[in-house]
Coordinates of C-alpha atoms in Angstrom, one line a residue:
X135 CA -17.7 -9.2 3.5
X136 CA -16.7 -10.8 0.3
X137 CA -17.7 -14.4 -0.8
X138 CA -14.6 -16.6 -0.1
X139 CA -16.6 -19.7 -0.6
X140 CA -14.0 -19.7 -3.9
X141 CA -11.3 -21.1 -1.5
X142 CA -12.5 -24.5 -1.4
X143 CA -12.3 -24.8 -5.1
X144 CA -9.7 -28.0 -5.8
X145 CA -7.3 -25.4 -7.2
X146 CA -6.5 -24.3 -4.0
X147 CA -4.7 -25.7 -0.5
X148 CA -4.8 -25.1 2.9
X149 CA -1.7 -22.6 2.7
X150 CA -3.4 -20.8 0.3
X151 CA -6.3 -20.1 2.3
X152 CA -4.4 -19.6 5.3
X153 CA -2.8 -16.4 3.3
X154 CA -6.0 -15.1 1.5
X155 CA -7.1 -15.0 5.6
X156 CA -3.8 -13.5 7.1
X157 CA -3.5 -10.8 4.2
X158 CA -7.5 -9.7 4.4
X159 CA -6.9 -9.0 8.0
X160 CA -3.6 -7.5 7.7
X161 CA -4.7 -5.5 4.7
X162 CA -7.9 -4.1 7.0
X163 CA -5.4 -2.7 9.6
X164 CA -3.0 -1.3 7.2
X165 CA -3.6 -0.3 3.9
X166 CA -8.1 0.0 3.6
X167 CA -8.0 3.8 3.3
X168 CA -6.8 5.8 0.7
X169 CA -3.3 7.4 1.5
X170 CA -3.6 11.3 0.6
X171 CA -3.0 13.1 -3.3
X172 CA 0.5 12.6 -3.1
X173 CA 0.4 9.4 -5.5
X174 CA 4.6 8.8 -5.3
X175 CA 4.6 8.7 -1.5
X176 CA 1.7 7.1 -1.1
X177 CA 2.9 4.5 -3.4
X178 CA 6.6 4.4 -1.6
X179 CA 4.8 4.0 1.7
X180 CA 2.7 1.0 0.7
X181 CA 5.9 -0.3 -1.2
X182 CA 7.4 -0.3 2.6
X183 CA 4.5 -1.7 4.2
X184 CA 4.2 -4.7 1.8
X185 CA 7.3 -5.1 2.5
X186 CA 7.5 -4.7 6.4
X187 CA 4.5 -7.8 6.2
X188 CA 6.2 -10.0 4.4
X189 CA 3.9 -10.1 1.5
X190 CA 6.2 -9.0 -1.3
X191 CA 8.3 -12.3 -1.3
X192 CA 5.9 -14.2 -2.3
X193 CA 5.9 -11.7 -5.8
X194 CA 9.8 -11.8 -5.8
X195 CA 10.8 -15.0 -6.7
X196 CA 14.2 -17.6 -7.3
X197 CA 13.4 -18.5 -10.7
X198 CA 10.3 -20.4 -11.9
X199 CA 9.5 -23.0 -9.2
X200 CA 9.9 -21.0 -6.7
X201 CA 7.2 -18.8 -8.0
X202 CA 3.2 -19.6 -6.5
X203 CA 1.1 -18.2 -9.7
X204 CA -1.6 -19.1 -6.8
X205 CA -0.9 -17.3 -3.9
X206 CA 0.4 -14.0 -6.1
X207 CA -3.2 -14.1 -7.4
X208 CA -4.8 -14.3 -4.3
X209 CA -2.4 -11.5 -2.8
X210 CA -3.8 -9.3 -6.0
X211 CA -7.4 -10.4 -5.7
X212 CA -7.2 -9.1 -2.1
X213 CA -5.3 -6.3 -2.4
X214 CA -7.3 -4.9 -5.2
X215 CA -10.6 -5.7 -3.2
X216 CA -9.4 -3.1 -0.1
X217 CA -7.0 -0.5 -2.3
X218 CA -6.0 -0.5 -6.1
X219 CA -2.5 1.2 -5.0
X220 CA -1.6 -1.2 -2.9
X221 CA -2.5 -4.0 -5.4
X222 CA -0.8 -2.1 -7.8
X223 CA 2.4 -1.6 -5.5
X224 CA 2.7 -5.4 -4.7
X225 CA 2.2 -6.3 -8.9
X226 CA 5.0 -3.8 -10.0
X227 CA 7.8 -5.2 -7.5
X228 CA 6.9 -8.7 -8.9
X229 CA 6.5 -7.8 -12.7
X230 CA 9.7 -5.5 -12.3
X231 CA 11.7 -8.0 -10.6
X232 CA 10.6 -11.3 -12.4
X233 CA 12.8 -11.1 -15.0
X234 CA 15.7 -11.1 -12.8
X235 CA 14.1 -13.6 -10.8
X236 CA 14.1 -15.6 -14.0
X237 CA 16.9 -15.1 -15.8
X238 CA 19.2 -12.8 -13.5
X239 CA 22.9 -14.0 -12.8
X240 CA 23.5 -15.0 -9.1
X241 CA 25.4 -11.6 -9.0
X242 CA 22.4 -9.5 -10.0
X243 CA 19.7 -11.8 -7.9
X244 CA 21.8 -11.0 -5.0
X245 CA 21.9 -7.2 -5.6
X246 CA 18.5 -6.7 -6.2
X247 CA 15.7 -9.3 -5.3
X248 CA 16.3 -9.2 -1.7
X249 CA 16.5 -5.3 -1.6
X250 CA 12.8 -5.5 -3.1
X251 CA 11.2 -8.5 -1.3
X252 CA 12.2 -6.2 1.4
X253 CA 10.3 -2.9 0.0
X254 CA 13.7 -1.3 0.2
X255 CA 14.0 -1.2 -3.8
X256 CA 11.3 -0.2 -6.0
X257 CA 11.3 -2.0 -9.3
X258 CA 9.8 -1.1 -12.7
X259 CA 9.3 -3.5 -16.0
X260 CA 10.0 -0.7 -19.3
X261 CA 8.5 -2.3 -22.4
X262 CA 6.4 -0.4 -24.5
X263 CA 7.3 2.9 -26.7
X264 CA 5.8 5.3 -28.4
X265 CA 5.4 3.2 -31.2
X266 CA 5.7 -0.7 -29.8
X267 CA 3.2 -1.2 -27.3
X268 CA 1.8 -4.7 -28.2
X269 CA 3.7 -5.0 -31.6
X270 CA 6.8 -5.8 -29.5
X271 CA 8.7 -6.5 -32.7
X272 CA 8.5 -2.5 -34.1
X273 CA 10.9 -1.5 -31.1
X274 CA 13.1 1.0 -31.8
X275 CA 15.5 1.6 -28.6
X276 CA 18.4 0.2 -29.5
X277 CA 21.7 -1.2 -27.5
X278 CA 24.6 -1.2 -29.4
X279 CA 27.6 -3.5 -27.4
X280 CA 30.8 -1.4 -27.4
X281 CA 33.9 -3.3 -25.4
X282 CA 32.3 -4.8 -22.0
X283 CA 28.7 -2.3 -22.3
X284 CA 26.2 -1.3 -23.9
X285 CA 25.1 1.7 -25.2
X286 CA 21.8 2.4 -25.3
X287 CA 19.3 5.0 -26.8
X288 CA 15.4 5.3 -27.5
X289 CA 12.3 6.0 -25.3
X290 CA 9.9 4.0 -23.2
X291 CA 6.6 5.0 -22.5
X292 CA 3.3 4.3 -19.8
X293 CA 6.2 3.0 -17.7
X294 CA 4.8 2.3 -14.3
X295 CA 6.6 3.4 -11.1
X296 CA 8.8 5.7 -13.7
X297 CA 9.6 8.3 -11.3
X298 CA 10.0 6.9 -8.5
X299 CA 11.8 3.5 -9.1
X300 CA 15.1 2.5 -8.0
X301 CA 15.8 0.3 -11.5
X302 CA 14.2 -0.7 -14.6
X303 CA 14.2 -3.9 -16.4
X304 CA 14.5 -2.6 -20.0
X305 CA 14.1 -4.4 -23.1
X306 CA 16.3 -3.1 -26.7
X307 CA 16.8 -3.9 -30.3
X308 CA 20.6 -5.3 -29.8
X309 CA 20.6 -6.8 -34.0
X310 CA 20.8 -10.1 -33.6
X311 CA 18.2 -11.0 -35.8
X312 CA 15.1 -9.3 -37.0
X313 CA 12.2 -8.8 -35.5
X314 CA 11.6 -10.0 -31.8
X315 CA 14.5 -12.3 -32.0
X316 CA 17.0 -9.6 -32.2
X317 CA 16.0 -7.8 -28.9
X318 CA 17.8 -8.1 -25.0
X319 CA 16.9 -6.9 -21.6
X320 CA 19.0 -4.7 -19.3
X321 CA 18.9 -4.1 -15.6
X322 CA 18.9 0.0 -15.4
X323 CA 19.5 2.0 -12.3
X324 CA 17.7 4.9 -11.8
X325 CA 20.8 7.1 -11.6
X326 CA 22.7 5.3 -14.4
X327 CA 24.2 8.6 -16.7
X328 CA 21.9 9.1 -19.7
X329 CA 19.2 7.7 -18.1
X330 CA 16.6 10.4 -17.3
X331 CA 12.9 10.7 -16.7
X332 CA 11.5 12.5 -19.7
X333 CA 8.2 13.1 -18.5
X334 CA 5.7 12.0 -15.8
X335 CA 2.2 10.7 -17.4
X336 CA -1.2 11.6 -15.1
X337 CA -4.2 8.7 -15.4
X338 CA -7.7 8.4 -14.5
X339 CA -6.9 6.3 -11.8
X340 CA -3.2 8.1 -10.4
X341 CA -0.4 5.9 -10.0
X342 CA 3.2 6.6 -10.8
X343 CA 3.7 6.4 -14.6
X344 CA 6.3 8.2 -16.9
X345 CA 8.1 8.4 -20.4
X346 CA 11.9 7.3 -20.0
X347 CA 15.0 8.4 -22.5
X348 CA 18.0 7.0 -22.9
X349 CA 20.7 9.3 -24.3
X350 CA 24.3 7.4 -25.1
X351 CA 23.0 5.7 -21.6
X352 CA 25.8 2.8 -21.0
X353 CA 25.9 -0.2 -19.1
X354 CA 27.7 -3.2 -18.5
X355 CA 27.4 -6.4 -19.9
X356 CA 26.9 -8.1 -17.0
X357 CA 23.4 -6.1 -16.3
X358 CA 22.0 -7.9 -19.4
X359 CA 19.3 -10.6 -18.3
X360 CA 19.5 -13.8 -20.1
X361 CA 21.6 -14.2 -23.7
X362 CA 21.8 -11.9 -25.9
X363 CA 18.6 -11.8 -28.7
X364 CA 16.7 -13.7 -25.9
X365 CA 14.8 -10.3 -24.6
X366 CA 11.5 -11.2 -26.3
X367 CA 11.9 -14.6 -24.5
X368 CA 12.4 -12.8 -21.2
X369 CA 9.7 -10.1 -21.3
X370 CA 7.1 -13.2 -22.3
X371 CA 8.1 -15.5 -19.4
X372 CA 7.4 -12.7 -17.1
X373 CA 4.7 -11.7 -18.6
X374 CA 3.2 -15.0 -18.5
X375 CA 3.4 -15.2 -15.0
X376 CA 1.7 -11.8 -14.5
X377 CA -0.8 -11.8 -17.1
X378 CA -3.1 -14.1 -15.0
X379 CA -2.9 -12.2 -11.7
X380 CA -4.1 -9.0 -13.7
X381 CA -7.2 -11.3 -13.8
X382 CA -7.1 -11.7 -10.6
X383 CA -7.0 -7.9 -9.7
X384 CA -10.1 -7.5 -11.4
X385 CA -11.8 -10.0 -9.7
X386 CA -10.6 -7.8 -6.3
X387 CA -12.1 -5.0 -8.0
X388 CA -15.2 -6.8 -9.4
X389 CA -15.7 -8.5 -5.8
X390 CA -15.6 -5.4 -4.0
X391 CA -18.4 -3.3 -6.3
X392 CA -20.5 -6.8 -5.7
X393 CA -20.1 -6.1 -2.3
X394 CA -20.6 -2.4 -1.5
X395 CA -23.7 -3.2 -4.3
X396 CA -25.6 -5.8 -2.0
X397 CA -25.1 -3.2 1.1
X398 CA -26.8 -0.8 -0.9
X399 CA -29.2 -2.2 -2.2
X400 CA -30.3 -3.6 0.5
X401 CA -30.3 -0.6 3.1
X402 CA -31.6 1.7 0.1
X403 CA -35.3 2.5 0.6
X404 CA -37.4 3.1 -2.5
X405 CA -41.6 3.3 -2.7
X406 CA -42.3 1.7 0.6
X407 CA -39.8 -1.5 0.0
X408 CA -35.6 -1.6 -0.5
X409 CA -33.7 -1.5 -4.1
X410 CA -33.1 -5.2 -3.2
X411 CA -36.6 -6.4 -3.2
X412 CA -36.9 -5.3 -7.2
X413 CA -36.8 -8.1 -9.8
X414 CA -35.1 -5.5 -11.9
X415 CA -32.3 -5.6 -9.3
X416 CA -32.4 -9.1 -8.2
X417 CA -31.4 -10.0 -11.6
X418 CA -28.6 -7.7 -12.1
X419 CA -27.1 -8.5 -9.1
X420 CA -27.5 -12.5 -10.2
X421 CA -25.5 -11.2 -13.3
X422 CA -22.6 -9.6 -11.5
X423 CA -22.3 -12.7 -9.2
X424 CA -22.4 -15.2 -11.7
X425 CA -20.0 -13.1 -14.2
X426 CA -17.6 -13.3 -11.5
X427 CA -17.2 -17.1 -11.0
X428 CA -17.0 -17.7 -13.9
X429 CA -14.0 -15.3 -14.5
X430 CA -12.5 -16.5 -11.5
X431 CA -12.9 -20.2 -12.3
X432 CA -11.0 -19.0 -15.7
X433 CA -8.4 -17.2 -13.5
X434 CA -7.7 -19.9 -11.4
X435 CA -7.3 -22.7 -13.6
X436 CA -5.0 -20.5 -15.4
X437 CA -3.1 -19.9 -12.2
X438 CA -3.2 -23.7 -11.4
X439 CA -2.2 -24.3 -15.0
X440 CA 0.9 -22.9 -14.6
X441 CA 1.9 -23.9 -11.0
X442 CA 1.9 -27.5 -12.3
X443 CA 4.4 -26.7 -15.0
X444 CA 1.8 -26.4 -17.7
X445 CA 2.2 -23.8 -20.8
X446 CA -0.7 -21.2 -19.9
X447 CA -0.6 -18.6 -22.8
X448 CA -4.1 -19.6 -23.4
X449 CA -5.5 -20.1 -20.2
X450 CA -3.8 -16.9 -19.4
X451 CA -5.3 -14.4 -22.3
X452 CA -8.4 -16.3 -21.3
X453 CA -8.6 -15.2 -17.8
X454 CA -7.6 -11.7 -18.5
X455 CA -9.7 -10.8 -21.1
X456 CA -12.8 -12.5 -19.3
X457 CA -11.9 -11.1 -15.4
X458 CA -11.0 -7.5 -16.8
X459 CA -14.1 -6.9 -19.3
X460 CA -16.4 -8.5 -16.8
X461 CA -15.2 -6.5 -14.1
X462 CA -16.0 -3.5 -16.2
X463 CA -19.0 -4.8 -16.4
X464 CA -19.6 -5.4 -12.5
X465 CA -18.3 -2.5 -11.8
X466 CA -20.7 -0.4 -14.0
X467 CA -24.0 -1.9 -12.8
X468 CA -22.5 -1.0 -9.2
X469 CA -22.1 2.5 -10.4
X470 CA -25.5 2.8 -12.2
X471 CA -27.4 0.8 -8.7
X472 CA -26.2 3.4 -6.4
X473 CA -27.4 6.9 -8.6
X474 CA -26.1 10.0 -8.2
X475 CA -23.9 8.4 -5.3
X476 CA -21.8 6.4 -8.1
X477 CA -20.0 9.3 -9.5
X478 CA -19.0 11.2 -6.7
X479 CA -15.8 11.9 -6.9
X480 CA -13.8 9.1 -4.6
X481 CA -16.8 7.2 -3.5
X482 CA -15.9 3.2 -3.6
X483 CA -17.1 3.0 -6.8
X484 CA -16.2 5.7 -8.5
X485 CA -12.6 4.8 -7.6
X486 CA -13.1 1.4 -8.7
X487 CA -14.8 2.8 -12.2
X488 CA -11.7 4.6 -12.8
X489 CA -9.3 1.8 -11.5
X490 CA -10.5 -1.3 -13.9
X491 CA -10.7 0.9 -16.8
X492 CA -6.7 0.6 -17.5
X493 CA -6.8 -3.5 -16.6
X494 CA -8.5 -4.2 -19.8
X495 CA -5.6 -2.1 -21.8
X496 CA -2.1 -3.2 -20.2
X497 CA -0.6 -6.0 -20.6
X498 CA -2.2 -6.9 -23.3
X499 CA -5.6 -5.5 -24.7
X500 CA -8.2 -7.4 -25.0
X501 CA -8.3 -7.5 -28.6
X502 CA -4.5 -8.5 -27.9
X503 CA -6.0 -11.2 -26.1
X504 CA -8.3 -12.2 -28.4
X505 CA -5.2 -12.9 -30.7
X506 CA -3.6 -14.9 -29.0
X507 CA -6.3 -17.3 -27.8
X508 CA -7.5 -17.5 -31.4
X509 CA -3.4 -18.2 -32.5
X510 CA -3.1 -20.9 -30.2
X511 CA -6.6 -22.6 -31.0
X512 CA -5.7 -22.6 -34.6
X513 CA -2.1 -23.9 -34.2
X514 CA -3.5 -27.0 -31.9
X515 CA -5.7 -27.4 -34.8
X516 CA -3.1 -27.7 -37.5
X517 CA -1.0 -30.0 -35.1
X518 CA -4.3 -32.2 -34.6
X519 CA -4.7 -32.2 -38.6
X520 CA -0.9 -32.8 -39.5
X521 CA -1.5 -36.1 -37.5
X522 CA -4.3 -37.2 -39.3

């Protein structure tokens, strides 16, 4: 059983216990096990069952208020903690839906949020190419307007759900000024002409993933999300709002190798006393739990941050550089504490080896992260200095 004394912490209210509770059970019943090789059905079906409970509306939102930074955090922490697929099924509805959430027109909330709060809908966020991963500004797909569309051609590349998703959220150069500024986002069916799946991509840790083209691939105005030129804008809202509860996935992650840790250690018998009774492994342990309150107080303050309408693009690299790379860390001693055991193929933490692995790359590396934290300290210290 994992520590939940974290839900007394200020940051949190009754509600928000009240669902951490109501999804650990419900997640127990439905979702614990892992559900066969077949990684796009397996993903579909949890896509249905998160649905069927309710659970994805809290990560398809109305626009920003109506989004609980919170309670989407919680859902991932404990999610994550019983099965990275279904944590990872939950997070891409919300990430590929946010930016309609946030700047869709009534007409395209109407088509598609409800479809995917529903699990009827599977939604995908394409980003990155071959060549502008986190240098968003070196994009090269391009939308050229023509009349009432677009026309759009390029690649995108470690798109999750590609393959199996019903639309994409996709961000092009469009020209309206260089760099970032000149960039929009696109609402993409999956059986728009010229769209196609150019290839399907195969992780350590499977989930659907894939390399998209666009070839002369046109769409109507009236798909576009936000103004024109305001796609950087758009994918770093969203982003903002998910960046923290990829923190929070690692905790889930982190918790869980604490966990199955302290059972084995403690059951483990080694020279006449348990692997527990070792200072050795007393004060790893002491490590792993105190690594991970201290990325979770960074992850929830973050989360809390934002909720109250504060800007969060510190707070937020913050928490996921500090959850992710100590979760690595967590998750290693768990690996090393159990032996042999630890890399057998599909025990708890071997899965959980290869699932946090990929959390301290997307979305921002860490050295991304690093960046940005480092960028914002600097400009608070020039404002600081021009007032002096």
């Amino acid at each position: 059983m994992a520590d939940k004394s974290y839900l007394a912490w200020p940051f949190f209210t009754a509600a928000h216990g009240q669902l951490e509770g109501a999804l650990d059970a419900w997640a127990a019943a439905n979702v614990a096990e892992q559900h066969g090789h077949d990684v796009d059905q397996a993903c579909r079906t949890l896509v249905g069952q998160l649905g069927e409970g309710g659970w994805l509306a809290h990560a398809v939102g109305q626009g920003s208020d109506a989004i609980d930074t919170r309670a989407i955090c919680l859902i991932r922490e404990t999610l994550a903690r019983h099965n990275g697929l279904a944590d990872f099924a939950f997070a891409m509805q919300g990430l590929g839906s946010g930016a309609i959430s946030l700047f869709g027109s009534a007409a395209n909330k109407e088509r598609y949020l409800q479809r995917v709060a529903r699990g009827e809908a599977i939604a995908a966020f394409a980003l990155s190419e071959p060549q502008a991963g986190s240098d968003v500004a070196a994009m090269q797909c391009s939308a050229v307007r023509e009349g009432d569309d677009y026309i759009l051609n390029g690649e995108k590349t470690w798109i999750s759900n590609g393959g199996i998703a019903d639309f994409y959220v996709v961000f092009a150069r469009t020209g309206e000024a260089p760099g970032a500024r000149g960039i929009s986002a696109f609402i993409i069916d999956a059986d728009t002409p010229g769209f196609e799946i150019a290839e399907r991509i195969h992780v350590i840790a499977p989930h659907p993933l894939a390399r998209l083209a666009f070839r002369d691939c046109r769409v109507g105005a009236g798909q576009r999300l936000g103004d024109a030129g305001q796609g950087f804008k758009v994918a770093m809202a969203t982003l903002d709002v998910f960046r923290t509860s990829v923190a929070a996935a690692a905790l889930g992650f982190a918790r869980r190798a604490l966990d199955e840790a302290l059972r084995h250690a403690t059951a483990r018998k080694m020279f006449g006393q348990t692997l527990a009774d070792f200072q050795l492994t007393q004060a790893k342990l002491a490590e792993m739990a105190t690594g991970i309150d201290a990325a979770a107080l960074l992850t929830y303050r973050a989360a809390w941050q934002r909720d109250q309408g504060g800007k969060v693009t510190k707070e937020a690299a913050m928490a996921k550089m500090s959850a992710t790379e100590t979760a690595q860390k967590v998750i290693d001693a768990a690996v090393q504490m159990f032996g042999g055991l630890g890399v057998v193929s599909e025990h708890p933490v071997e899965r959980l080896y290869r699932e946090i692995r990929a959390l301290r790359i997307y979305e921002g590396a860490t050295e991304v992260q690093q960046l940005i934290i480092a960028r914002e300290l600097l400009r608070d210290a020039a404002e600081v200095r021009a007032k002096e």
